[in-house]
Amino acid sequence: MKTDILSILFSFSFFSILGWMLEVSYRSLRDKRFVNPGLLRGPYLPLYGTGALLLMVAGSLLQGSHVLTKALAYFVVTTGLELGSGFIAQHFFQTRLWDYSDQRFSYRGHICLKFSIYWILLAFAFEYLLLPLYQSMFILFLPAFKGLFAGVTVSIMLMDLLAVGIRHFLRLTPEEKTLSETQFTDTARPLLELPEVAKLSQYNHHRGKTRLEHVKEVAYLSFLWGKRLSLDCDAIVRGALLHDLFYYDWLHEGPRLHGFRHHNIALKNARKIALLTEKEADIIKKHMWPLTVVPPRYME
């Protein structure tokens, strides 16, 4: 089988999905309920896709080798991948994807002898049963199909991973959440009590939300990012609450080229009701960048 980038990405995508199906079947039968394993939400497990690629490489390099040599290589590949994945999930995402602590001869719950033996057996099954079948099937697919399948699958995986990363980056402990909500409320209250801001509740914005709901949501999410990045959270909250301070239904009325003009309208209205710092004004004026052409002056 070819080793070009298309073949690699297609194989990675195919075995990520196949591995997800295998893992879901095993865990769901074991727990007698549907279990979606892994860190990502979609129907794929990159761990299996990566493992399949590594086993392909190992099998190619070890052609004609003694079975014990292959067994040792497969042990290193599969158990090493399991150990690395478990460590990354726990230390970077604070998530336990599996726990072998109750098994004999385990190491920190990430790996254990029993499952390492299972992985070796599955690796041989992969080499002698699944891989030949896959290679026969692979040559039947048109390059366009393989490119589309791999491109869509990998793109969705990357977006899924980005969403998971953001969610974990912004995740708060109960104590942090209480403190953050108090700080946000204290900063936002003076503006939210102004009738000019409260009036935004009369206008639909998008996704079934009023403009007031939209600016509050944007302000709180931006506030959390600001906290994590040690930015000026007061300016972020005030700028976000005022960034869409205009009084028309932009979907049906208002000036033409709304996306290029409403930031100036919002800034003009904001200056009528609040004394803005340069940073807050820049947040409002540049929130539609790159449509504003000139980039923001501040990280906030």
PDB file of C-alpha atoms in Angstrom:
ATOM      1  CA  MET A   1       0.000   0.000   0.000  1.00  0.00           C
ATOM      2  CA  LYS A   2       1.201   3.520  -0.778  1.00  0.00           C
ATOM      3  CA  THR A   3       2.589   5.724   1.967  1.00  0.00           C
ATOM      4  CA  ASP A   4       1.623   9.119   0.537  1.00  0.00           C
ATOM      5  CA  ILE A   5      -0.126  11.672   2.726  1.00  0.00           C
ATOM      6  CA  LEU A   6      -3.570  10.778   1.353  1.00  0.00           C
ATOM      7  CA  SER A   7      -3.127   7.103   2.227  1.00  0.00           C
ATOM      8  CA  ILE A   8      -1.863   7.975   5.697  1.00  0.00           C
ATOM      9  CA  LEU A   9      -4.756  10.337   6.466  1.00  0.00           C
ATOM     10  CA  PHE A  10      -7.342   7.941   5.043  1.00  0.00           C
ATOM     11  CA  SER A  11      -5.956   5.030   7.074  1.00  0.00           C
ATOM     12  CA  PHE A  12      -5.806   7.181  10.196  1.00  0.00           C
ATOM     13  CA  SER A  13      -9.429   8.263   9.718  1.00  0.00           C
ATOM     14  CA  PHE A  14     -10.675   4.777   8.867  1.00  0.00           C
ATOM     15  CA  PHE A  15      -9.098   3.056  11.855  1.00  0.00           C
ATOM     16  CA  SER A  16     -10.018   5.894  14.212  1.00  0.00           C
ATOM     17  CA  ILE A  17     -13.667   5.269  13.367  1.00  0.00           C
ATOM     18  CA  LEU A  18     -13.296   1.484  13.408  1.00  0.00           C
ATOM     19  CA  GLY A  19     -11.541   1.671  16.778  1.00  0.00           C
ATOM     20  CA  TRP A  20     -14.353   3.817  18.141  1.00  0.00           C
ATOM     21  CA  MET A  21     -16.864   1.167  17.061  1.00  0.00           C
ATOM     22  CA  LEU A  22     -14.800  -1.549  18.752  1.00  0.00           C
ATOM     23  CA  GLU A  23     -14.385   0.444  21.961  1.00  0.00           C
ATOM     24  CA  VAL A  24     -18.048   1.468  22.103  1.00  0.00           C
ATOM     25  CA  SER A  25     -19.151  -2.135  21.634  1.00  0.00           C
ATOM     26  CA  TYR A  26     -16.832  -3.415  24.374  1.00  0.00           C
ATOM     27  CA  ARG A  27     -17.627  -0.724  26.932  1.00  0.00           C
ATOM     28  CA  SER A  28     -21.354  -0.641  26.252  1.00  0.00           C
ATOM     29  CA  LEU A  29     -21.666  -4.409  26.625  1.00  0.00           C
ATOM     30  CA  ARG A  30     -19.537  -4.346  29.776  1.00  0.00           C
ATOM     31  CA  ASP A  31     -21.484  -1.508  31.411  1.00  0.00           C
ATOM     32  CA  LYS A  32     -24.874  -2.510  29.938  1.00  0.00           C
ATOM     33  CA  ARG A  33     -25.445   1.028  28.675  1.00  0.00           C
ATOM     34  CA  PHE A  34     -24.205   3.142  25.789  1.00  0.00           C
ATOM     35  CA  VAL A  35     -20.743   4.522  26.517  1.00  0.00           C
ATOM     36  CA  ASN A  36     -19.039   7.016  24.219  1.00  0.00           C
ATOM     37  CA  PRO A  37     -15.344   6.556  25.051  1.00  0.00           C
ATOM     38  CA  GLY A  38     -12.488   8.934  24.552  1.00  0.00           C
ATOM     39  CA  LEU A  39     -11.858  12.607  25.025  1.00  0.00           C
ATOM     40  CA  LEU A  40     -13.577  13.770  21.848  1.00  0.00           C
ATOM     41  CA  ARG A  41     -17.314  13.756  21.252  1.00  0.00           C
ATOM     42  CA  GLY A  42     -17.443  12.431  17.703  1.00  0.00           C
ATOM     43  CA  PRO A  43     -17.472   8.785  16.526  1.00  0.00           C
ATOM     44  CA  TYR A  44     -13.714   8.365  16.318  1.00  0.00           C
ATOM     45  CA  LEU A  45     -10.752   7.560  18.534  1.00  0.00           C
ATOM     46  CA  PRO A  46      -7.474   9.003  17.218  1.00  0.00           C
ATOM     47  CA  LEU A  47      -5.656   6.624  19.560  1.00  0.00           C
ATOM     48  CA  TYR A  48      -6.696   3.700  17.363  1.00  0.00           C
ATOM     49  CA  GLY A  49      -5.892   5.548  14.150  1.00  0.00           C
ATOM     50  CA  THR A  50      -2.418   6.366  15.440  1.00  0.00           C
ATOM     51  CA  GLY A  51      -1.949   2.822  16.693  1.00  0.00           C
ATOM     52  CA  ALA A  52      -2.907   1.363  13.325  1.00  0.00           C
ATOM     53  CA  LEU A  53      -0.369   3.550  11.524  1.00  0.00           C
ATOM     54  CA  LEU A  54       2.375   2.598  13.978  1.00  0.00           C
ATOM     55  CA  LEU A  55       1.541  -1.092  13.627  1.00  0.00           C
ATOM     56  CA  MET A  56       1.691  -0.782   9.845  1.00  0.00           C
ATOM     57  CA  VAL A  57       5.163   0.714  10.107  1.00  0.00           C
ATOM     58  CA  ALA A  58       6.301  -1.883  12.645  1.00  0.00           C
ATOM     59  CA  GLY A  59       4.913  -4.752  10.586  1.00  0.00           C
ATOM     60  CA  SER A  60       6.633  -3.462   7.464  1.00  0.00           C
ATOM     61  CA  LEU A  61       9.980  -3.114   9.227  1.00  0.00           C
ATOM     62  CA  LEU A  62       9.724  -6.521  10.892  1.00  0.00           C
ATOM     63  CA  GLN A  63       8.701  -8.622   7.903  1.00  0.00           C
ATOM     64  CA  GLY A  64      10.209 -12.086   8.291  1.00  0.00           C
ATOM     65  CA  SER A  65      11.188 -11.473  11.914  1.00  0.00           C
ATOM     66  CA  HIS A  66      10.649 -14.029  14.665  1.00  0.00           C
ATOM     67  CA  VAL A  67       7.233 -13.980  16.290  1.00  0.00           C
ATOM     68  CA  LEU A  68       8.737 -13.056  19.672  1.00  0.00           C
ATOM     69  CA  THR A  69      10.498 -10.074  18.124  1.00  0.00           C
ATOM     70  CA  LYS A  70       7.206  -8.915  16.676  1.00  0.00           C
ATOM     71  CA  ALA A  71       5.439  -9.493  19.982  1.00  0.00           C
ATOM     72  CA  LEU A  72       7.989  -7.325  21.774  1.00  0.00           C
ATOM     73  CA  ALA A  73       7.668  -4.590  19.146  1.00  0.00           C
ATOM     74  CA  TYR A  74       3.873  -4.688  19.325  1.00  0.00           C
ATOM     75  CA  PHE A  75       4.069  -4.510  23.112  1.00  0.00           C
ATOM     76  CA  VAL A  76       6.211  -1.373  22.920  1.00  0.00           C
ATOM     77  CA  VAL A  77       3.959   0.265  20.316  1.00  0.00           C
ATOM     78  CA  THR A  78       0.573  -0.469  21.867  1.00  0.00           C
ATOM     79  CA  THR A  79       1.428  -0.189  25.548  1.00  0.00           C
ATOM     80  CA  GLY A  80       3.620   2.856  24.969  1.00  0.00           C
ATOM     81  CA  LEU A  81       0.812   4.553  23.058  1.00  0.00           C
ATOM     82  CA  GLU A  82      -1.679   3.677  25.785  1.00  0.00           C
ATOM     83  CA  LEU A  83       0.635   5.007  28.500  1.00  0.00           C
ATOM     84  CA  GLY A  84       1.312   8.242  26.633  1.00  0.00           C
ATOM     85  CA  SER A  85      -2.352   8.833  25.832  1.00  0.00           C
ATOM     86  CA  GLY A  86      -3.441   8.169  29.395  1.00  0.00           C
ATOM     87  CA  PHE A  87      -0.788  10.519  30.747  1.00  0.00           C
ATOM     88  CA  ILE A  88      -1.740  13.330  28.340  1.00  0.00           C
ATOM     89  CA  ALA A  89      -5.459  12.977  29.079  1.00  0.00           C
ATOM     90  CA  GLN A  90      -4.909  13.057  32.831  1.00  0.00           C
ATOM     91  CA  HIS A  91      -2.330  15.817  33.087  1.00  0.00           C
ATOM     92  CA  PHE A  92      -3.484  18.152  30.326  1.00  0.00           C
ATOM     93  CA  PHE A  93      -7.248  17.553  30.328  1.00  0.00           C
ATOM     94  CA  GLN A  94      -7.736  16.280  33.902  1.00  0.00           C
ATOM     95  CA  THR A  95      -9.596  13.277  32.498  1.00  0.00           C
ATOM     96  CA  ARG A  96      -9.206   9.569  33.184  1.00  0.00           C
ATOM     97  CA  LEU A  97     -10.078   7.727  29.970  1.00  0.00           C
ATOM     98  CA  TRP A  98      -9.502   4.353  31.644  1.00  0.00           C
ATOM     99  CA  ASP A  99      -8.233   3.145  34.992  1.00  0.00           C
ATOM    100  CA  TYR A 100      -6.422  -0.148  35.544  1.00  0.00           C
ATOM    101  CA  SER A 101      -5.669   0.551  39.198  1.00  0.00           C
ATOM    102  CA  ASP A 102      -7.687  -2.479  40.265  1.00  0.00           C
ATOM    103  CA  GLN A 103      -5.692  -4.762  37.947  1.00  0.00           C
ATOM    104  CA  ARG A 104      -2.543  -6.628  38.948  1.00  0.00           C
ATOM    105  CA  PHE A 105       0.776  -5.391  37.556  1.00  0.00           C
ATOM    106  CA  SER A 106      -0.580  -1.975  36.633  1.00  0.00           C
ATOM    107  CA  TYR A 107       1.325   1.302  36.408  1.00  0.00           C
ATOM    108  CA  ARG A 108      -0.484   4.399  37.688  1.00  0.00           C
ATOM    109  CA  GLY A 109      -3.712   3.005  36.304  1.00  0.00           C
ATOM    110  CA  HIS A 110      -2.658   3.814  32.735  1.00  0.00           C
ATOM    111  CA  ILE A 111      -1.377   0.384  31.701  1.00  0.00           C
ATOM    112  CA  CYS A 112      -1.472  -3.155  33.055  1.00  0.00           C
ATOM    113  CA  LEU A 113      -0.050  -6.524  32.065  1.00  0.00           C
ATOM    114  CA  LYS A 114      -3.388  -8.132  31.224  1.00  0.00           C
ATOM    115  CA  PHE A 115      -4.412  -5.494  28.712  1.00  0.00           C
ATOM    116  CA  SER A 116      -0.892  -5.283  27.303  1.00  0.00           C
ATOM    117  CA  ILE A 117      -1.231  -8.970  26.420  1.00  0.00           C
ATOM    118  CA  TYR A 118      -4.634  -8.256  24.880  1.00  0.00           C
ATOM    119  CA  TRP A 119      -3.093  -5.493  22.760  1.00  0.00           C
ATOM    120  CA  ILE A 120      -0.339  -7.817  21.522  1.00  0.00           C
ATOM    121  CA  LEU A 121      -2.933 -10.383  20.450  1.00  0.00           C
ATOM    122  CA  LEU A 122      -5.010  -7.691  18.761  1.00  0.00           C
ATOM    123  CA  ALA A 123      -1.883  -6.418  16.999  1.00  0.00           C
ATOM    124  CA  PHE A 124      -1.279  -9.857  15.495  1.00  0.00           C
ATOM    125  CA  ALA A 125      -4.947 -10.067  14.506  1.00  0.00           C
ATOM    126  CA  PHE A 126      -4.550  -6.662  12.894  1.00  0.00           C
ATOM    127  CA  GLU A 127      -1.472  -7.771  10.931  1.00  0.00           C
ATOM    128  CA  TYR A 128      -2.739 -11.127   9.686  1.00  0.00           C
ATOM    129  CA  LEU A 129      -6.516 -10.634   9.448  1.00  0.00           C
ATOM    130  CA  LEU A 130      -7.637  -7.021   9.335  1.00  0.00           C
ATOM    131  CA  LEU A 131      -4.781  -5.353   7.456  1.00  0.00           C
ATOM    132  CA  PRO A 132      -4.867  -7.665   4.385  1.00  0.00           C
ATOM    133  CA  LEU A 133      -8.627  -7.138   4.150  1.00  0.00           C
ATOM    134  CA  TYR A 134      -8.201  -3.383   4.490  1.00  0.00           C
ATOM    135  CA  GLN A 135      -5.477  -3.273   1.833  1.00  0.00           C
ATOM    136  CA  SER A 136      -7.691  -5.177  -0.595  1.00  0.00           C
ATOM    137  CA  MET A 137     -10.525  -2.756   0.065  1.00  0.00           C
ATOM    138  CA  PHE A 138      -8.298   0.331  -0.049  1.00  0.00           C
ATOM    139  CA  ILE A 139      -7.365  -0.083  -3.723  1.00  0.00           C
ATOM    140  CA  LEU A 140     -11.048  -0.154  -4.693  1.00  0.00           C
ATOM    141  CA  PHE A 141     -11.730   3.373  -3.472  1.00  0.00           C
ATOM    142  CA  LEU A 142     -11.343   6.275  -5.859  1.00  0.00           C
ATOM    143  CA  PRO A 143      -8.750   8.893  -4.856  1.00  0.00           C
ATOM    144  CA  ALA A 144     -11.484  11.542  -4.772  1.00  0.00           C
ATOM    145  CA  PHE A 145     -13.472   9.523  -2.238  1.00  0.00           C
ATOM    146  CA  LYS A 146     -10.414   8.866  -0.101  1.00  0.00           C
ATOM    147  CA  GLY A 147      -9.486  12.536  -0.154  1.00  0.00           C
ATOM    148  CA  LEU A 148     -13.006  13.650   0.749  1.00  0.00           C
ATOM    149  CA  PHE A 149     -13.373  11.066   3.513  1.00  0.00           C
ATOM    150  CA  ALA A 150      -9.989  11.836   5.050  1.00  0.00           C
ATOM    151  CA  GLY A 151     -10.351  15.605   4.688  1.00  0.00           C
ATOM    152  CA  VAL A 152     -13.787  15.764   6.282  1.00  0.00           C
ATOM    153  CA  THR A 153     -12.948  13.326   9.083  1.00  0.00           C
ATOM    154  CA  VAL A 154      -9.644  14.930  10.059  1.00  0.00           C
ATOM    155  CA  SER A 155     -11.163  18.428   9.883  1.00  0.00           C
ATOM    156  CA  ILE A 156     -14.006  17.423  12.194  1.00  0.00           C
ATOM    157  CA  MET A 157     -11.530  15.773  14.565  1.00  0.00           C
ATOM    158  CA  LEU A 158      -9.437  18.942  14.735  1.00  0.00           C
ATOM    159  CA  MET A 159     -12.486  21.111  15.426  1.00  0.00           C
ATOM    160  CA  ASP A 160     -13.618  18.621  18.056  1.00  0.00           C
ATOM    161  CA  LEU A 161     -10.180  18.694  19.674  1.00  0.00           C
ATOM    162  CA  LEU A 162     -10.152  22.498  19.618  1.00  0.00           C
ATOM    163  CA  ALA A 163     -13.572  22.615  21.288  1.00  0.00           C
ATOM    164  CA  VAL A 164     -12.446  20.159  23.962  1.00  0.00           C
ATOM    165  CA  GLY A 165      -9.267  22.149  24.535  1.00  0.00           C
ATOM    166  CA  ILE A 166     -11.171  25.408  24.932  1.00  0.00           C
ATOM    167  CA  ARG A 167     -13.719  23.805  27.239  1.00  0.00           C
ATOM    168  CA  HIS A 168     -11.010  22.437  29.514  1.00  0.00           C
ATOM    169  CA  PHE A 169      -9.012  25.662  29.357  1.00  0.00           C
ATOM    170  CA  LEU A 170     -12.012  27.639  30.598  1.00  0.00           C
ATOM    171  CA  ARG A 171     -13.252  25.053  33.089  1.00  0.00           C
ATOM    172  CA  LEU A 172     -13.508  26.392  36.630  1.00  0.00           C
ATOM    173  CA  THR A 173     -13.583  24.756  40.020  1.00  0.00           C
ATOM    174  CA  PRO A 174     -16.744  25.485  42.068  1.00  0.00           C
ATOM    175  CA  GLU A 175     -14.786  28.020  44.110  1.00  0.00           C
ATOM    176  CA  GLU A 176     -13.379  29.692  40.988  1.00  0.00           C
ATOM    177  CA  LYS A 177     -16.825  29.773  39.396  1.00  0.00           C
ATOM    178  CA  THR A 178     -18.399  31.489  42.402  1.00  0.00           C
ATOM    179  CA  LEU A 179     -15.604  34.049  42.593  1.00  0.00           C
ATOM    180  CA  SER A 180     -15.684  34.697  38.839  1.00  0.00           C
ATOM    181  CA  GLU A 181     -19.450  35.146  38.730  1.00  0.00           C
ATOM    182  CA  THR A 182     -19.260  37.626  41.593  1.00  0.00           C
ATOM    183  CA  GLN A 183     -16.495  39.604  39.916  1.00  0.00           C
ATOM    184  CA  PHE A 184     -18.312  39.582  36.576  1.00  0.00           C
ATOM    185  CA  THR A 185     -21.586  40.713  38.150  1.00  0.00           C
ATOM    186  CA  ASP A 186     -19.899  43.541  40.053  1.00  0.00           C
ATOM    187  CA  THR A 187     -18.273  44.796  36.854  1.00  0.00           C
ATOM    188  CA  ALA A 188     -21.306  44.372  34.612  1.00  0.00           C
ATOM    189  CA  ARG A 189     -24.049  45.636  36.947  1.00  0.00           C
ATOM    190  CA  PRO A 190     -23.523  49.414  36.469  1.00  0.00           C
ATOM    191  CA  LEU A 191     -23.907  49.083  32.700  1.00  0.00           C
ATOM    192  CA  LEU A 192     -26.710  46.512  32.800  1.00  0.00           C
ATOM    193  CA  GLU A 193     -28.744  48.831  35.025  1.00  0.00           C
ATOM    194  CA  LEU A 194     -28.661  51.592  32.407  1.00  0.00           C
ATOM    195  CA  PRO A 195     -31.946  51.827  30.463  1.00  0.00           C
ATOM    196  CA  GLU A 196     -30.005  52.272  27.208  1.00  0.00           C
ATOM    197  CA  VAL A 197     -28.419  48.856  27.710  1.00  0.00           C
ATOM    198  CA  ALA A 198     -31.551  47.175  29.088  1.00  0.00           C
ATOM    199  CA  LYS A 199     -33.339  48.340  25.932  1.00  0.00           C
ATOM    200  CA  LEU A 200     -31.322  45.786  23.943  1.00  0.00           C
ATOM    201  CA  SER A 201     -33.694  43.110  25.262  1.00  0.00           C
ATOM    202  CA  GLN A 202     -36.292  44.428  22.787  1.00  0.00           C
ATOM    203  CA  TYR A 203     -34.250  43.376  19.745  1.00  0.00           C
ATOM    204  CA  ASN A 204     -33.658  39.923  18.352  1.00  0.00           C
ATOM    205  CA  HIS A 205     -30.041  39.331  17.468  1.00  0.00           C
ATOM    206  CA  HIS A 206     -29.375  35.822  16.180  1.00  0.00           C
ATOM    207  CA  ARG A 207     -29.809  32.167  17.141  1.00  0.00           C
ATOM    208  CA  GLY A 208     -33.080  32.967  18.899  1.00  0.00           C
ATOM    209  CA  LYS A 209     -31.492  35.316  21.429  1.00  0.00           C
ATOM    210  CA  THR A 210     -32.091  38.959  22.174  1.00  0.00           C
ATOM    211  CA  ARG A 211     -29.235  41.392  21.741  1.00  0.00           C
ATOM    212  CA  LEU A 212     -29.000  41.816  25.501  1.00  0.00           C
ATOM    213  CA  GLU A 213     -28.611  38.066  25.964  1.00  0.00           C
ATOM    214  CA  HIS A 214     -25.992  38.065  23.227  1.00  0.00           C
ATOM    215  CA  VAL A 215     -23.814  40.809  24.719  1.00  0.00           C
ATOM    216  CA  LYS A 216     -24.045  39.288  28.203  1.00  0.00           C
ATOM    217  CA  GLU A 217     -23.012  35.898  26.856  1.00  0.00           C
ATOM    218  CA  VAL A 218     -20.120  37.387  24.892  1.00  0.00           C
ATOM    219  CA  ALA A 219     -19.063  39.448  27.897  1.00  0.00           C
ATOM    220  CA  TYR A 220     -18.974  36.477  30.264  1.00  0.00           C
ATOM    221  CA  LEU A 221     -17.142  34.189  27.845  1.00  0.00           C
ATOM    222  CA  SER A 222     -14.641  36.944  27.058  1.00  0.00           C
ATOM    223  CA  PHE A 223     -14.273  37.572  30.785  1.00  0.00           C
ATOM    224  CA  LEU A 224     -13.315  33.916  31.344  1.00  0.00           C
ATOM    225  CA  TRP A 225     -10.729  34.105  28.573  1.00  0.00           C
ATOM    226  CA  GLY A 226      -9.408  37.310  30.097  1.00  0.00           C
ATOM    227  CA  LYS A 227      -9.078  35.674  33.501  1.00  0.00           C
ATOM    228  CA  ARG A 228      -7.126  32.758  32.070  1.00  0.00           C
ATOM    229  CA  LEU A 229      -4.844  35.045  30.061  1.00  0.00           C
ATOM    230  CA  SER A 230      -4.402  37.639  32.844  1.00  0.00           C
ATOM    231  CA  LEU A 231      -5.887  40.483  30.793  1.00  0.00           C
ATOM    232  CA  ASP A 232      -7.848  43.592  31.797  1.00  0.00           C
ATOM    233  CA  CYS A 233     -11.148  41.906  32.643  1.00  0.00           C
ATOM    234  CA  ASP A 234     -12.974  45.118  33.570  1.00  0.00           C
ATOM    235  CA  ALA A 235     -12.289  46.584  30.136  1.00  0.00           C
ATOM    236  CA  ILE A 236     -13.239  43.295  28.490  1.00  0.00           C
ATOM    237  CA  VAL A 237     -16.608  43.132  30.250  1.00  0.00           C
ATOM    238  CA  ARG A 238     -17.497  46.774  29.606  1.00  0.00           C
ATOM    239  CA  GLY A 239     -16.384  46.648  25.982  1.00  0.00           C
ATOM    240  CA  ALA A 240     -18.245  43.407  25.331  1.00  0.00           C
ATOM    241  CA  LEU A 241     -21.476  44.659  26.900  1.00  0.00           C
ATOM    242  CA  LEU A 242     -21.409  47.750  24.677  1.00  0.00           C
ATOM    243  CA  HIS A 243     -20.049  46.242  21.459  1.00  0.00           C
ATOM    244  CA  ASP A 244     -23.514  45.873  19.884  1.00  0.00           C
ATOM    245  CA  LEU A 245     -25.202  48.956  21.317  1.00  0.00           C
ATOM    246  CA  PHE A 246     -27.472  49.794  18.387  1.00  0.00           C
ATOM    247  CA  TYR A 247     -31.245  49.913  18.188  1.00  0.00           C
ATOM    248  CA  TYR A 248     -32.534  48.244  15.051  1.00  0.00           C
ATOM    249  CA  ASP A 249     -33.171  44.721  13.789  1.00  0.00           C
ATOM    250  CA  TRP A 250     -30.070  44.305  11.657  1.00  0.00           C
ATOM    251  CA  LEU A 251     -31.588  41.357   9.788  1.00  0.00           C
ATOM    252  CA  HIS A 252     -34.427  43.460   8.378  1.00  0.00           C
ATOM    253  CA  GLU A 253     -33.504  47.114   8.759  1.00  0.00           C
ATOM    254  CA  GLY A 254     -30.693  49.515   9.497  1.00  0.00           C
ATOM    255  CA  PRO A 255     -27.811  50.749   7.338  1.00  0.00           C
ATOM    256  CA  ARG A 256     -26.490  48.822   4.392  1.00  0.00           C
ATOM    257  CA  LEU A 257     -23.292  46.856   4.965  1.00  0.00           C
ATOM    258  CA  HIS A 258     -24.206  46.449   8.618  1.00  0.00           C
ATOM    259  CA  GLY A 259     -21.150  44.315   9.363  1.00  0.00           C
ATOM    260  CA  PHE A 260     -18.825  47.107   8.252  1.00  0.00           C
ATOM    261  CA  ARG A 261     -20.656  49.952   9.989  1.00  0.00           C
ATOM    262  CA  HIS A 262     -22.417  48.914  13.186  1.00  0.00           C
ATOM    263  CA  HIS A 263     -19.269  49.007  15.330  1.00  0.00           C
ATOM    264  CA  ASN A 264     -19.031  52.763  14.763  1.00  0.00           C
ATOM    265  CA  ILE A 265     -22.719  53.161  15.598  1.00  0.00           C
ATOM    266  CA  ALA A 266     -22.255  51.143  18.790  1.00  0.00           C
ATOM    267  CA  LEU A 267     -19.211  53.189  19.788  1.00  0.00           C
ATOM    268  CA  LYS A 268     -21.068  56.458  19.231  1.00  0.00           C
ATOM    269  CA  ASN A 269     -23.989  55.250  21.363  1.00  0.00           C
ATOM    270  CA  ALA A 270     -21.661  53.887  24.050  1.00  0.00           C
ATOM    271  CA  ARG A 271     -19.909  57.228  24.428  1.00  0.00           C
ATOM    272  CA  LYS A 272     -23.265  58.867  25.132  1.00  0.00           C
ATOM    273  CA  ILE A 273     -23.905  56.711  28.191  1.00  0.00           C
ATOM    274  CA  ALA A 274     -20.465  55.827  29.579  1.00  0.00           C
ATOM    275  CA  LEU A 275     -17.009  57.278  29.976  1.00  0.00           C
ATOM    276  CA  LEU A 276     -14.857  54.865  27.986  1.00  0.00           C
ATOM    277  CA  THR A 277     -11.165  54.208  28.278  1.00  0.00           C
ATOM    278  CA  GLU A 278      -9.116  53.970  25.093  1.00  0.00           C
ATOM    279  CA  LYS A 279      -8.987  50.211  25.518  1.00  0.00           C
ATOM    280  CA  GLU A 280     -12.768  49.881  25.894  1.00  0.00           C
ATOM    281  CA  ALA A 281     -13.347  52.074  22.850  1.00  0.00           C
ATOM    282  CA  ASP A 282     -10.887  49.976  20.863  1.00  0.00           C
ATOM    283  CA  ILE A 283     -12.694  46.781  21.888  1.00  0.00           C
ATOM    284  CA  ILE A 284     -15.996  48.150  20.607  1.00  0.00           C
ATOM    285  CA  LYS A 285     -14.583  49.668  17.430  1.00  0.00           C
ATOM    286  CA  LYS A 286     -12.426  46.679  16.442  1.00  0.00           C
ATOM    287  CA  HIS A 287     -14.655  43.790  17.523  1.00  0.00           C
ATOM    288  CA  MET A 288     -15.500  43.026  13.883  1.00  0.00           C
ATOM    289  CA  TRP A 289     -11.866  42.809  12.791  1.00  0.00           C
ATOM    290  CA  PRO A 290     -10.784  41.978  10.075  1.00  0.00           C
ATOM    291  CA  LEU A 291     -13.846  43.740   8.627  1.00  0.00           C
ATOM    292  CA  THR A 292     -12.532  46.894  10.290  1.00  0.00           C
ATOM    293  CA  VAL A 293      -9.227  46.497   8.372  1.00  0.00           C
ATOM    294  CA  VAL A 294      -7.228  48.167  11.172  1.00  0.00           C
ATOM    295  CA  PRO A 295      -6.407  45.481  13.782  1.00  0.00           C
ATOM    296  CA  PRO A 296      -7.072  45.892  17.523  1.00  0.00           C
ATOM    297  CA  ARG A 297      -4.448  47.764  19.530  1.00  0.00           C
ATOM    298  CA  TYR A 298      -4.838  45.625  22.639  1.00  0.00           C
ATOM    299  CA  MET A 299      -4.956  41.915  23.459  1.00  0.00           C
ATOM    300  CA  GLU A 300      -8.350  42.424  25.071  1.00  0.00           C
TER     301      GLU A 300
END
